[in-house]
Short mmCIF file of C-alpha atoms and ligand atoms in Angstrom, two decimals:
data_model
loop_
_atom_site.label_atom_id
_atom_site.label_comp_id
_atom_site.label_asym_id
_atom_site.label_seq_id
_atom_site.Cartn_x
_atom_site.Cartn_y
_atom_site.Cartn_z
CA UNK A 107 14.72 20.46 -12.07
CA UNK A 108 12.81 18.10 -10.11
CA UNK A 109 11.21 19.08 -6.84
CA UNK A 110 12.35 17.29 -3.92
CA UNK A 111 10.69 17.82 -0.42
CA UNK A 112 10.79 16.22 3.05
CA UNK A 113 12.20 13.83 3.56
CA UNK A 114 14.49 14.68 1.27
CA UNK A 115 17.04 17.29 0.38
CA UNK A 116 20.17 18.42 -2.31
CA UNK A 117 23.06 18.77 -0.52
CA UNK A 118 25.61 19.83 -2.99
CA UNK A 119 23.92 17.60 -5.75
CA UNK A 120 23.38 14.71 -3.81
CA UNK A 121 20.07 12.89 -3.21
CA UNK A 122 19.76 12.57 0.83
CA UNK A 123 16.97 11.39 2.97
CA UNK A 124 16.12 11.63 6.29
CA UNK A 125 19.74 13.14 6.74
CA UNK A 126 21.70 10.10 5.46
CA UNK A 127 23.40 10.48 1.86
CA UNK A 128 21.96 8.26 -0.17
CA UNK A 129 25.23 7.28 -2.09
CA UNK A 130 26.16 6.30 1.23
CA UNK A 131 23.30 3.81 1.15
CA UNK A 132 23.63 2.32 -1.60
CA UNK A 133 27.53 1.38 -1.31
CA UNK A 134 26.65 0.02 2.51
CA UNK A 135 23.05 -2.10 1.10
CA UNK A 136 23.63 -2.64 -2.54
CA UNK A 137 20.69 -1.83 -4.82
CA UNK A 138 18.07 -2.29 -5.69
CA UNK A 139 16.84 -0.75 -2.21
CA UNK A 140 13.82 0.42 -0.71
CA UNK A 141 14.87 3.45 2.19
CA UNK A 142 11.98 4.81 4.48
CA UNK A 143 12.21 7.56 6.87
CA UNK A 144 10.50 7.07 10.33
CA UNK A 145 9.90 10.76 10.39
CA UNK A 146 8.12 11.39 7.64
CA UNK A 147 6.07 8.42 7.94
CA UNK A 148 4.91 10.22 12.18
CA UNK A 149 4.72 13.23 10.47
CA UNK A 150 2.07 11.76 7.88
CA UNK A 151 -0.05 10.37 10.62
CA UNK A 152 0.25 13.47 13.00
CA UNK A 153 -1.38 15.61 9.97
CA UNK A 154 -3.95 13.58 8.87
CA UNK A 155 -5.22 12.69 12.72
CA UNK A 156 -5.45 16.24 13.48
CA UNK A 157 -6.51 17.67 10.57
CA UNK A 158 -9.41 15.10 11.64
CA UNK A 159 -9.51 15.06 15.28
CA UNK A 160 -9.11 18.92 15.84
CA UNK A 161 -12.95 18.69 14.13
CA UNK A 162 -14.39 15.30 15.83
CA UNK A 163 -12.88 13.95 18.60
CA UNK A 164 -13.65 10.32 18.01
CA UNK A 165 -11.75 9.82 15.40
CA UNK A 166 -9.77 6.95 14.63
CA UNK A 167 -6.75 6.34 11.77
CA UNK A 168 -7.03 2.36 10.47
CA UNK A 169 -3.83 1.80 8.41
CA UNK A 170 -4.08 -0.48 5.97
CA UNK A 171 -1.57 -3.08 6.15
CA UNK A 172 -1.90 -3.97 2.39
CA UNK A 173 0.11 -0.89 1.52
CA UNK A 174 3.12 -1.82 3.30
CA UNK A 175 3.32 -4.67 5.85
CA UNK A 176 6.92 -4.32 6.91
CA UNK A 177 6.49 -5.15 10.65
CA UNK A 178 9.08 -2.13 11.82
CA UNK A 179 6.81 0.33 9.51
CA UNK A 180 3.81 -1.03 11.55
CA UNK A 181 5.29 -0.36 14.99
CA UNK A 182 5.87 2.94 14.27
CA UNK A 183 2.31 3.46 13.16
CA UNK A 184 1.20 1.64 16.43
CA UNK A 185 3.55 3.83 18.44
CA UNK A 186 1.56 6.72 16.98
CA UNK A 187 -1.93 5.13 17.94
CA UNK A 188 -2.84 3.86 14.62
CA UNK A 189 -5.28 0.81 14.28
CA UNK A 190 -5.19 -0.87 11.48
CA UNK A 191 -7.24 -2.05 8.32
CA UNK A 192 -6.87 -6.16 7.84
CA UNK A 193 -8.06 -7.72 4.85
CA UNK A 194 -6.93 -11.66 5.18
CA UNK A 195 -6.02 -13.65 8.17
CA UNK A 196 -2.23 -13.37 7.34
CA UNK A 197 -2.50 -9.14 7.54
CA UNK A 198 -4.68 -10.47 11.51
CA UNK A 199 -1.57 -12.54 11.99
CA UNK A 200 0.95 -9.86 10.86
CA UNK A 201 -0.80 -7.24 12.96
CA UNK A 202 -0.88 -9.38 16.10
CA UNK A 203 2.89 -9.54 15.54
CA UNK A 204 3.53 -6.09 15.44
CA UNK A 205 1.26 -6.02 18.57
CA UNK A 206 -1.74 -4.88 17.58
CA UNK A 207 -4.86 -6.05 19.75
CA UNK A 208 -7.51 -7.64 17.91
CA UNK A 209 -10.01 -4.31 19.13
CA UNK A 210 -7.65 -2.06 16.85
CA UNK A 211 -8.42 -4.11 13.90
CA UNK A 212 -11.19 -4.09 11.40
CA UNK A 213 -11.25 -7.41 9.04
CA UNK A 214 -12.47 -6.47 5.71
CA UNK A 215 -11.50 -9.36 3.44
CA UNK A 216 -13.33 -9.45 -0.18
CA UNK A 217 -14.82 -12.85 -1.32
CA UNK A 218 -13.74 -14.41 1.93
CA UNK A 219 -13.47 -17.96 1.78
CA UNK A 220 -15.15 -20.25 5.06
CA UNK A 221 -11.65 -20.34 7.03
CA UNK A 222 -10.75 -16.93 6.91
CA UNK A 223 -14.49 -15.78 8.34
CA UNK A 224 -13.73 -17.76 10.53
CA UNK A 225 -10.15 -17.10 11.44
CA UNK A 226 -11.04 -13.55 11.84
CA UNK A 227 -14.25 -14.47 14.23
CA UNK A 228 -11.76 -16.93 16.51
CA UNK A 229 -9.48 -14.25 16.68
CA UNK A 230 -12.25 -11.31 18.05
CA UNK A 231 -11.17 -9.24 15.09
CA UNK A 232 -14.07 -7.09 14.55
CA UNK A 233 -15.65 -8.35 10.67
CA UNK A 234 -16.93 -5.60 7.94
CA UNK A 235 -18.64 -8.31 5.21
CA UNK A 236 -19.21 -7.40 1.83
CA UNK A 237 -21.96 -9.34 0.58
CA UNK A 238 -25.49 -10.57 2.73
CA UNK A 239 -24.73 -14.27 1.47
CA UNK A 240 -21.73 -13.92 4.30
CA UNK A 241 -23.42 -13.71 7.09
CA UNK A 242 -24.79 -17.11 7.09
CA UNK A 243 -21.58 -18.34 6.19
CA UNK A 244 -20.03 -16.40 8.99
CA UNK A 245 -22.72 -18.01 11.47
CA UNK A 246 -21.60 -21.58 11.02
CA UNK A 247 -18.87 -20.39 13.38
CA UNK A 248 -20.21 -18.41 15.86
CA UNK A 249 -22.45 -15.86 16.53
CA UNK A 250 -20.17 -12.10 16.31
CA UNK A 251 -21.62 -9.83 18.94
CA UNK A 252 -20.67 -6.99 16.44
CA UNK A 253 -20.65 -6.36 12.76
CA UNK A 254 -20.17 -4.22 10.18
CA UNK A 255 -20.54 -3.79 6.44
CA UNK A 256 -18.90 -2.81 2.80
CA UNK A 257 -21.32 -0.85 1.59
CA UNK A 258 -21.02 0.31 -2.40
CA UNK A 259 -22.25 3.73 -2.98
CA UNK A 260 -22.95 4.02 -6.13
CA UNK A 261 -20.05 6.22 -6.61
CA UNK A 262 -16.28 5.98 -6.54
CA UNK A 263 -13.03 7.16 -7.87
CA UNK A 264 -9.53 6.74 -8.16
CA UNK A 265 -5.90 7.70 -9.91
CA UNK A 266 -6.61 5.69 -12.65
CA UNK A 267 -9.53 2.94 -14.05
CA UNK A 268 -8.08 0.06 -11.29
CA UNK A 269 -8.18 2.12 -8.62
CA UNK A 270 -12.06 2.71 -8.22
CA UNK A 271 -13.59 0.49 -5.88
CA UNK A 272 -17.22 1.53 -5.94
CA UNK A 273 -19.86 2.52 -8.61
CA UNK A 274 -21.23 -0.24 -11.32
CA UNK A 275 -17.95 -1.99 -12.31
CA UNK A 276 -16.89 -2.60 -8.87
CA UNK A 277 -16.31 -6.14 -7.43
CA UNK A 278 -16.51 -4.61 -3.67
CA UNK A 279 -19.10 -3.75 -1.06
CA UNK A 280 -22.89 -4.40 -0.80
CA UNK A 281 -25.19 -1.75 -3.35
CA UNK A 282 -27.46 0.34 -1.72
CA UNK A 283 -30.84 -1.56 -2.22
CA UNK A 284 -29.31 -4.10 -0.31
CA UNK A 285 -27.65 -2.40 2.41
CA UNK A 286 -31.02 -2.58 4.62
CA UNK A 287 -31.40 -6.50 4.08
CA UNK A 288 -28.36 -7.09 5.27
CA UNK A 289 -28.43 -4.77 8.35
CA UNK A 290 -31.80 -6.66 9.05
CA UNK A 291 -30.91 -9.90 8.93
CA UNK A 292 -27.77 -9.62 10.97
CA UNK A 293 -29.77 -7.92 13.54
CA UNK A 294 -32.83 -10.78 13.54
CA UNK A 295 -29.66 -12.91 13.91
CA UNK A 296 -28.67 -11.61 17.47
CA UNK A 297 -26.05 -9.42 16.41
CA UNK A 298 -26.01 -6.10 18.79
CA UNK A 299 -23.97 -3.27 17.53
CA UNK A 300 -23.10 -2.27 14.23
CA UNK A 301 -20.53 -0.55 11.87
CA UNK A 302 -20.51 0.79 8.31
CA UNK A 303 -17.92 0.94 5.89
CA UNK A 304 -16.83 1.93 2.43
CA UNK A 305 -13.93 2.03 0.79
CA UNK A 306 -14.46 3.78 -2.86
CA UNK A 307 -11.26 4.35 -4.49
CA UNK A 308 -7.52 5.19 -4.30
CA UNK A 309 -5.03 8.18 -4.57
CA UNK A 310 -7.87 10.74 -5.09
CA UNK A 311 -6.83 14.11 -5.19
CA UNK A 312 -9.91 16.17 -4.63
CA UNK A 313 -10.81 17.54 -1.74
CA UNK A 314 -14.54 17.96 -2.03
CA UNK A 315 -15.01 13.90 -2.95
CA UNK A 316 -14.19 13.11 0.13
CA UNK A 317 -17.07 15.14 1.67
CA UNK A 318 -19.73 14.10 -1.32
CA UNK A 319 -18.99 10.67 -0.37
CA UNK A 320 -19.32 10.44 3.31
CA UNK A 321 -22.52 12.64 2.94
CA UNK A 322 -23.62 9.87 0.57
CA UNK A 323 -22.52 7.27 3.66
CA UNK A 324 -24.05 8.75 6.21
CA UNK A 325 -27.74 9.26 4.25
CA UNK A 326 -27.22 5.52 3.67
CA UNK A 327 -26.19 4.77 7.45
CA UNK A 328 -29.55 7.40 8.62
CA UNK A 329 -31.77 5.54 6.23
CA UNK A 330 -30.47 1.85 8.24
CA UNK A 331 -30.87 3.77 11.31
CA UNK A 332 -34.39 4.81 11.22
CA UNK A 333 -35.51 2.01 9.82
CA UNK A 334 -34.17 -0.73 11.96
CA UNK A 335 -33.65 1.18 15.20
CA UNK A 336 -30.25 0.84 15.46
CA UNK A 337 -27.15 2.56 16.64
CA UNK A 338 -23.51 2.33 14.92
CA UNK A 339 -20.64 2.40 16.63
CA UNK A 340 -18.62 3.61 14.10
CA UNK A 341 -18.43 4.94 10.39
CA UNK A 342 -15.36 4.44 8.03
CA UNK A 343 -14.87 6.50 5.41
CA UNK A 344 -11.78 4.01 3.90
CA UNK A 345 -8.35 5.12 3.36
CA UNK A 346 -7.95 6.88 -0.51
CA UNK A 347 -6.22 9.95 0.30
CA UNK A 348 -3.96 10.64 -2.31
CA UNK A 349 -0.17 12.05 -2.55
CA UNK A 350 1.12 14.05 -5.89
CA UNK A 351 3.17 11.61 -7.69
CA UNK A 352 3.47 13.68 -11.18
CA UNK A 353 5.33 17.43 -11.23
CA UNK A 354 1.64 18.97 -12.13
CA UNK A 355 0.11 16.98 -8.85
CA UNK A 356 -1.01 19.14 -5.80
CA UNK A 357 -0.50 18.25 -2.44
CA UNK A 358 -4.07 17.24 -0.87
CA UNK A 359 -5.08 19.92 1.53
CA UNK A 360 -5.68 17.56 4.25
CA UNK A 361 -6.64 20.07 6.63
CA UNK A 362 -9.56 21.34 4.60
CA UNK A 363 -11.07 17.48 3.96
CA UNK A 364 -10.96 16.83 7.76
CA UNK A 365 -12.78 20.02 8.68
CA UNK A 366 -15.15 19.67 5.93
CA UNK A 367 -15.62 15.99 5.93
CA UNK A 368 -16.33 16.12 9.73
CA UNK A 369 -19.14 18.89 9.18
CA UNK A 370 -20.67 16.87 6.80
CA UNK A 371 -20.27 13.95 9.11
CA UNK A 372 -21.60 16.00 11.91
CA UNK A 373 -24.66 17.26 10.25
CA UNK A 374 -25.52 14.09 9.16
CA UNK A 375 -25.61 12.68 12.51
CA UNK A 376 -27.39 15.01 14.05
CA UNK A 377 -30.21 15.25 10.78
CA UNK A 378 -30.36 10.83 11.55
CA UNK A 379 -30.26 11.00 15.67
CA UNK A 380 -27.22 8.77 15.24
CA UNK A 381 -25.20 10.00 18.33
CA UNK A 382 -21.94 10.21 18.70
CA UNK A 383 -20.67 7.19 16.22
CA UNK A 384 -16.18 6.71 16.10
CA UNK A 385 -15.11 8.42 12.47
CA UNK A 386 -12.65 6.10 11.33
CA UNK A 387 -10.32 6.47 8.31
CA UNK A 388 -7.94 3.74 6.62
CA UNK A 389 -5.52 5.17 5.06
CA UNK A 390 -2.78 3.17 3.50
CA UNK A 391 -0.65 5.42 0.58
CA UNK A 392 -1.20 9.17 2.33
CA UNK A 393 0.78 7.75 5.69
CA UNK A 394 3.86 5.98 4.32
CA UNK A 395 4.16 6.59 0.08
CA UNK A 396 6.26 9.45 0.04
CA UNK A 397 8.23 8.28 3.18
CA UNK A 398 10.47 6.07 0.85
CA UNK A 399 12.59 6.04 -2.53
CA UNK A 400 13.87 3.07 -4.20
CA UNK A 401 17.53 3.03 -5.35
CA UNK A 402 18.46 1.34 -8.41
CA UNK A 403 22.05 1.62 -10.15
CA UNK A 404 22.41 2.23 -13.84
CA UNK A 405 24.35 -0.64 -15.05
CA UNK A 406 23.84 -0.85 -18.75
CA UNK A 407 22.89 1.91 -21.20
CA UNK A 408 22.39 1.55 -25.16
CA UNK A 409 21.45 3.71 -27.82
CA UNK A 410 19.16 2.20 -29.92
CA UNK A 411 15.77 3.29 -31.80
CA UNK A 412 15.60 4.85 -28.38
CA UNK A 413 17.46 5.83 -25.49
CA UNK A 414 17.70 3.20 -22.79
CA UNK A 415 18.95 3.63 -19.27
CA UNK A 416 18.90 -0.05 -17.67
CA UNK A 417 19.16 -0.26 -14.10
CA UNK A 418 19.02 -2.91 -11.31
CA UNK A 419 15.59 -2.42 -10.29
CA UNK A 420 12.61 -4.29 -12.41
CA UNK A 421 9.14 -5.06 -12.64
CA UNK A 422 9.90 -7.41 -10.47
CA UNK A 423 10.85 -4.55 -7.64
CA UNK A 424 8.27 -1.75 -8.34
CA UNK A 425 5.44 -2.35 -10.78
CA UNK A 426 3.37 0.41 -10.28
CA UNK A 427 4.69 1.87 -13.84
CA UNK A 428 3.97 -1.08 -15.62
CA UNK A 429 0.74 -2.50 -14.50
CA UNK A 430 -1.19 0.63 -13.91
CA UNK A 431 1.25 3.26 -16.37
CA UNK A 432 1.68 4.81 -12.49
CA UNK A 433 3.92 7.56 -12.54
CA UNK A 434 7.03 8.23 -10.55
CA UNK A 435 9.48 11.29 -10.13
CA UNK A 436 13.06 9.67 -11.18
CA UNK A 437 16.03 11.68 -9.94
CA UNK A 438 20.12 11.28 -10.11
CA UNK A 439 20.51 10.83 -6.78
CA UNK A 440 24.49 11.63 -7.18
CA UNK A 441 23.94 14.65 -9.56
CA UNK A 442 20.72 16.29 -8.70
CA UNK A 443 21.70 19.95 -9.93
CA UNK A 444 22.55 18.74 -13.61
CA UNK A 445 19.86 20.12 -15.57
CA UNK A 446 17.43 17.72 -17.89
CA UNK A 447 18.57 17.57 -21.59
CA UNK A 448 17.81 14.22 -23.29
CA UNK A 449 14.45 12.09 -23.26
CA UNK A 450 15.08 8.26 -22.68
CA UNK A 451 13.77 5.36 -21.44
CA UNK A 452 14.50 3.37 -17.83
CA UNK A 453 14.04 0.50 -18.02
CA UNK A 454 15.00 -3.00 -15.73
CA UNK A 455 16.39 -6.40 -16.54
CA UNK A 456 13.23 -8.29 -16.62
CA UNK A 457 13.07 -9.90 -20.07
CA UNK A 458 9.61 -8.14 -20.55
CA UNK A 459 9.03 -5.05 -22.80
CA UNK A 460 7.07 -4.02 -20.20
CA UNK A 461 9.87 -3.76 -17.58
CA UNK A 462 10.28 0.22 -18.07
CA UNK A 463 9.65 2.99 -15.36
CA UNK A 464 9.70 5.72 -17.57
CA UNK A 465 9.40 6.11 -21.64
CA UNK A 466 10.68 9.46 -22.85
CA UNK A 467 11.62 10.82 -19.84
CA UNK A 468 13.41 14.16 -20.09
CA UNK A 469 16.59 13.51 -17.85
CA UNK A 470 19.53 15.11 -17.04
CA UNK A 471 22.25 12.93 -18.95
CA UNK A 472 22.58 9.81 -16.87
CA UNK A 473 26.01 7.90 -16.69
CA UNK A 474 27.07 4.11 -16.33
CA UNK A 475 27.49 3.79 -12.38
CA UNK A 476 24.82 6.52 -11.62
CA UNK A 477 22.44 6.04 -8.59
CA UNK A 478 18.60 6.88 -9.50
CA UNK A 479 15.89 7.32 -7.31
CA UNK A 480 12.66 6.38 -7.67
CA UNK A 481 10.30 9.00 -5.87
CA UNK A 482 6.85 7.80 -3.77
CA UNK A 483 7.43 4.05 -3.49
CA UNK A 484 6.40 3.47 0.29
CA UNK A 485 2.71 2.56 -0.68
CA UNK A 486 2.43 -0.59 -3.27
CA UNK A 487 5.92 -0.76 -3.79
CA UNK A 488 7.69 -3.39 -2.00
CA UNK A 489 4.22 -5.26 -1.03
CA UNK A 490 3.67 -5.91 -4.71
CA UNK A 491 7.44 -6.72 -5.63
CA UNK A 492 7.78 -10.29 -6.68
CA UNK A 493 10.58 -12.67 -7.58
CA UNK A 494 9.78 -12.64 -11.50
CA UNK A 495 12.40 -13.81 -13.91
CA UNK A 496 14.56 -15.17 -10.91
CA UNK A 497 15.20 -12.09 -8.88
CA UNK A 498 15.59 -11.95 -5.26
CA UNK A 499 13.34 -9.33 -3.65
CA UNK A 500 15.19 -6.10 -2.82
CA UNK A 501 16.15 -5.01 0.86
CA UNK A 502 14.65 -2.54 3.19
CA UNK A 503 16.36 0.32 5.19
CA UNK A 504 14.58 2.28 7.79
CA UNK A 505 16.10 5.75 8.64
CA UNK A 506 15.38 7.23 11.69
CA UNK A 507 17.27 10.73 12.57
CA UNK A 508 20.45 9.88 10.12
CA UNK A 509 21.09 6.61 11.61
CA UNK A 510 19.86 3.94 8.82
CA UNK A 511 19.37 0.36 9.80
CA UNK A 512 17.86 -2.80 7.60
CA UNK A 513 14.40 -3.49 8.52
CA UNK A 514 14.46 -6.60 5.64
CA UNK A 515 17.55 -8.35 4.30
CA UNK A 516 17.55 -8.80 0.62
CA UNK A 517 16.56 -12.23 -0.70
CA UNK A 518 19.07 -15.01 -1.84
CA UNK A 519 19.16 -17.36 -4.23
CA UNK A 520 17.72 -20.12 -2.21
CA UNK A 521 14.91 -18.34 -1.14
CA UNK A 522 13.70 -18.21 -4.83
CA UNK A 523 12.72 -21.98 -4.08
CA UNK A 524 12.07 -22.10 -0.56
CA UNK A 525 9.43 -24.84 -0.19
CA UNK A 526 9.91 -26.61 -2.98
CA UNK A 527 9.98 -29.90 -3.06
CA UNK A 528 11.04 -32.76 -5.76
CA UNK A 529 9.37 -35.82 -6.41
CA UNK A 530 11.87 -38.80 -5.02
CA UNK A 531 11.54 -39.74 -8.27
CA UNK A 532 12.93 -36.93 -10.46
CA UNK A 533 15.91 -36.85 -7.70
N1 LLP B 1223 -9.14 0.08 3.04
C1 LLP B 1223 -9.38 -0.94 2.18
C2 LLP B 1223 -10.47 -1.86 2.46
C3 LLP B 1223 -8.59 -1.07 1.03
O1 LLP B 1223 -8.83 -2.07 0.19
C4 LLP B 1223 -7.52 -0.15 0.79
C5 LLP B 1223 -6.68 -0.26 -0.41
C6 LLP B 1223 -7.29 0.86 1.75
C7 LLP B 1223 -8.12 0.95 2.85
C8 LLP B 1223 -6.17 1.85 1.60
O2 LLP B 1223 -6.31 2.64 0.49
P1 LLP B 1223 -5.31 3.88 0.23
O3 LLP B 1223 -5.46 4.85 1.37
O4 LLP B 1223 -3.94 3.35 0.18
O5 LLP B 1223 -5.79 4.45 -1.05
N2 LLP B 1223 -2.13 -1.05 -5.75
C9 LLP B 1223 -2.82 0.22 -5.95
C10 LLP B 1223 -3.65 0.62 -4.75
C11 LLP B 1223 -4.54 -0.48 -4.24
C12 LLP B 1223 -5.38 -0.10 -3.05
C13 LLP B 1223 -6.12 -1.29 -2.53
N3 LLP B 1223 -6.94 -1.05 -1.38
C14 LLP B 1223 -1.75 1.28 -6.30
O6 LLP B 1223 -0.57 0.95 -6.30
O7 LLP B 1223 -2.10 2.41 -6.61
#
């Protein structure tokens, strides 16, 4: 049988989270729906900040926005002291919203266009560039008192191919021969205090990369620091932190990469005279992915070549499975103790071969009218969700303590072609 853990629990073969029974749900929201619970999402931050902090105090948690933008999930990570990671002027704008102040921000937009450098320096959101070319660019506008930069370090990794950002095939960051150049010329330039950045990959689940790689920052950082006699106000590691999505997956032992990664980080700085620099971290997946399940109904099943269980969730809703082959735990949220006995397919209404979640999947026998749950969807679940082949996003319900609320209504119809216009003459 599947595991299930916080935040939620089988009580008496029914899928609940955060205390609320998720049959419950789904007749009060309809499916397909995303649920999060508040709790688990605190919890997430508590144990990454002081598996950090309890080793450096100056630690900060940057969340980035792009895994989740809902404005009630970004209150709650404000409530908890969280900055957070911006990479366009919308994510600026979004943050402000949720009440963010422009200090608790760092800007680190890939192949910016002219307006958005800008937009970020109007707004005093502290700017991490990616490329020397942008700080010209960047001084058409203004002159930023701080700055900081991507930098590549010739090493990255990630769940799967997509999700390495660093290393020779990666589109991000500056490489290491340039690193100095770039520190130089923004300093010739006026600029007066400095940050340094990478971001290397996603969902990694092993320990000891995280310390490798910010002991490959920080020789980078000592190198800019002796030569060019300056001081950095903080380092960022990036988020990348991974969360088991498969049954074989282990749990990151977040306490160990904090204490390790901050002796690493402390040795460094005291082997470069570099002070007392901020640690920053921005995470995205490891504070809010396994906060949330989606809940799709099983509408439709037919036995063809193969098994297939259709339900009202899609591509269009979660495409994690399809783009990337991403897998998540499924579970019958209304029969959980039924044990597994057939393999099939699940699959969504999206007239796409690729619309399936799982391809033989050994599942309990699933019914017409079941509710399934798809495990781990808080991180690049809704924020990727689109309205492909005509389908209204899907709502969001926040739990907090049993009591279950809508933080977004599901789409309508009209909102399929909100903004469009027609020619007077096609009218
Ligand atoms: N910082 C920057 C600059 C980033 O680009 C990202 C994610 C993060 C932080 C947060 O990374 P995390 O802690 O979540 O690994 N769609 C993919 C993941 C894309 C991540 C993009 N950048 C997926 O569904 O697996």
């Amino acid at each position: 049988m599947a595991k299930i853990k916080i935040p939620l629990e089988n009580r008496n073969g029914i899928l609940h989270i955060g205390n609320c029974n998720t049959i419950d749900l789904a007749k009060e929201y309809d499916t397909p729906l995303y649920v999060y619970d508040e709790n688990r999402i605190r919890d997430n931050f508590r144990r990454l900040h002081k598996a950090f902090s309890s080793n450096y105090k100056k630690f900060r948690l940057y969340y980035a926005i792009k895994a989740n933008n809902n404005p009630a999930l970004l209150k709650i990570l404000k409530s908890e002291g969280s900055g957070v990671d911006v990479s366009g002027p919308a994510e600026i704008y979004l943050a402000k919203k949720a009440g963010f102040s422009t200090e608790n921000m760092l800007y680190s937009g890939v192949y910016h266009r002219d307006d958005e450098l800008k937009y970020a320096l109007e707004n005093n959101v502290p700017i991490n560039l990616e490329d020397v070319s942008q700080i010209e660019r960047l001084f058409k506008f203004g002159k930023p008192k701080f700055l900081s930069f991507r930098i590549n370090p010739g090493i990255g990794k990630g769940s799967f191919k997509g999700n390495v950002y660093a290393g020779k095939d990666a589109k991000f960051g500056i490489i290491e021969r340039d690193a100095i150049k770039a520190y130089e010329k923004a300093k010739n330039l006026g600029v007066e205090s400095f940050g340094i950045h990478m971001m290397t990959g996603s969902c990694v689940l092993d320990e000891n990369y995280f310390v490798e790689i910010t002991g490959k920052l920080m020789d980078i950082a000592g190198a800019i620091a002796k030569k060019l006699n300056i001081k950095f106000e903080f380092v960022d590691i990036g988020g990348g932190f991974g969360v088991p999505y498969a049954p074989d997956e282990k749990e990151l032992d977040i306490d160990l990469i904090g204490k390790n990664v901050c002796e690493k980080f402390k040795e460094k700085i005291k082997e470069y005279d570099l002070g007392e620099p901020i640690l920053l971290a921005e995470p995205g997946r490891y504070l809010v992915c396994d906060s949330a399940i989606l809940l799709t109904k099983v509408h439709s099943i037919k036995n063809g070549y193969k098994k297939f269980i259709g339900v009202d969730a899609g591509m269009n809703t979660l495409i994690r499975p399809m783009i990337y082959g991403a897998y998540h735990e499924i579970l019958v949220a209304n029969n959980l103790d039924a044990e597994p006995e057939e393999k099939v397919n699940i699959v969504g209404p999206v007239c796409e071969n690729t619309d399936q979640f799982a391809k033989d999947r050994l599942m309990p026998k699933i019914a017409e009218n079941d509710l399934l749950a798809i495990l781990n969807v808080g991180a690049y679940g809704f924020g990727m969700s689109s309205q492909y082949n005509n389908r209204p996003r899907a709502a969001e319900v926040l739990i907090n303590d049993g009591k279950h609320e809508l933080i977004r209504q599901r789409e309508n119809f009209d909102d399929l072609i909100k903004g469009v216009k027609i020619p007077e003459r096609l009218k």
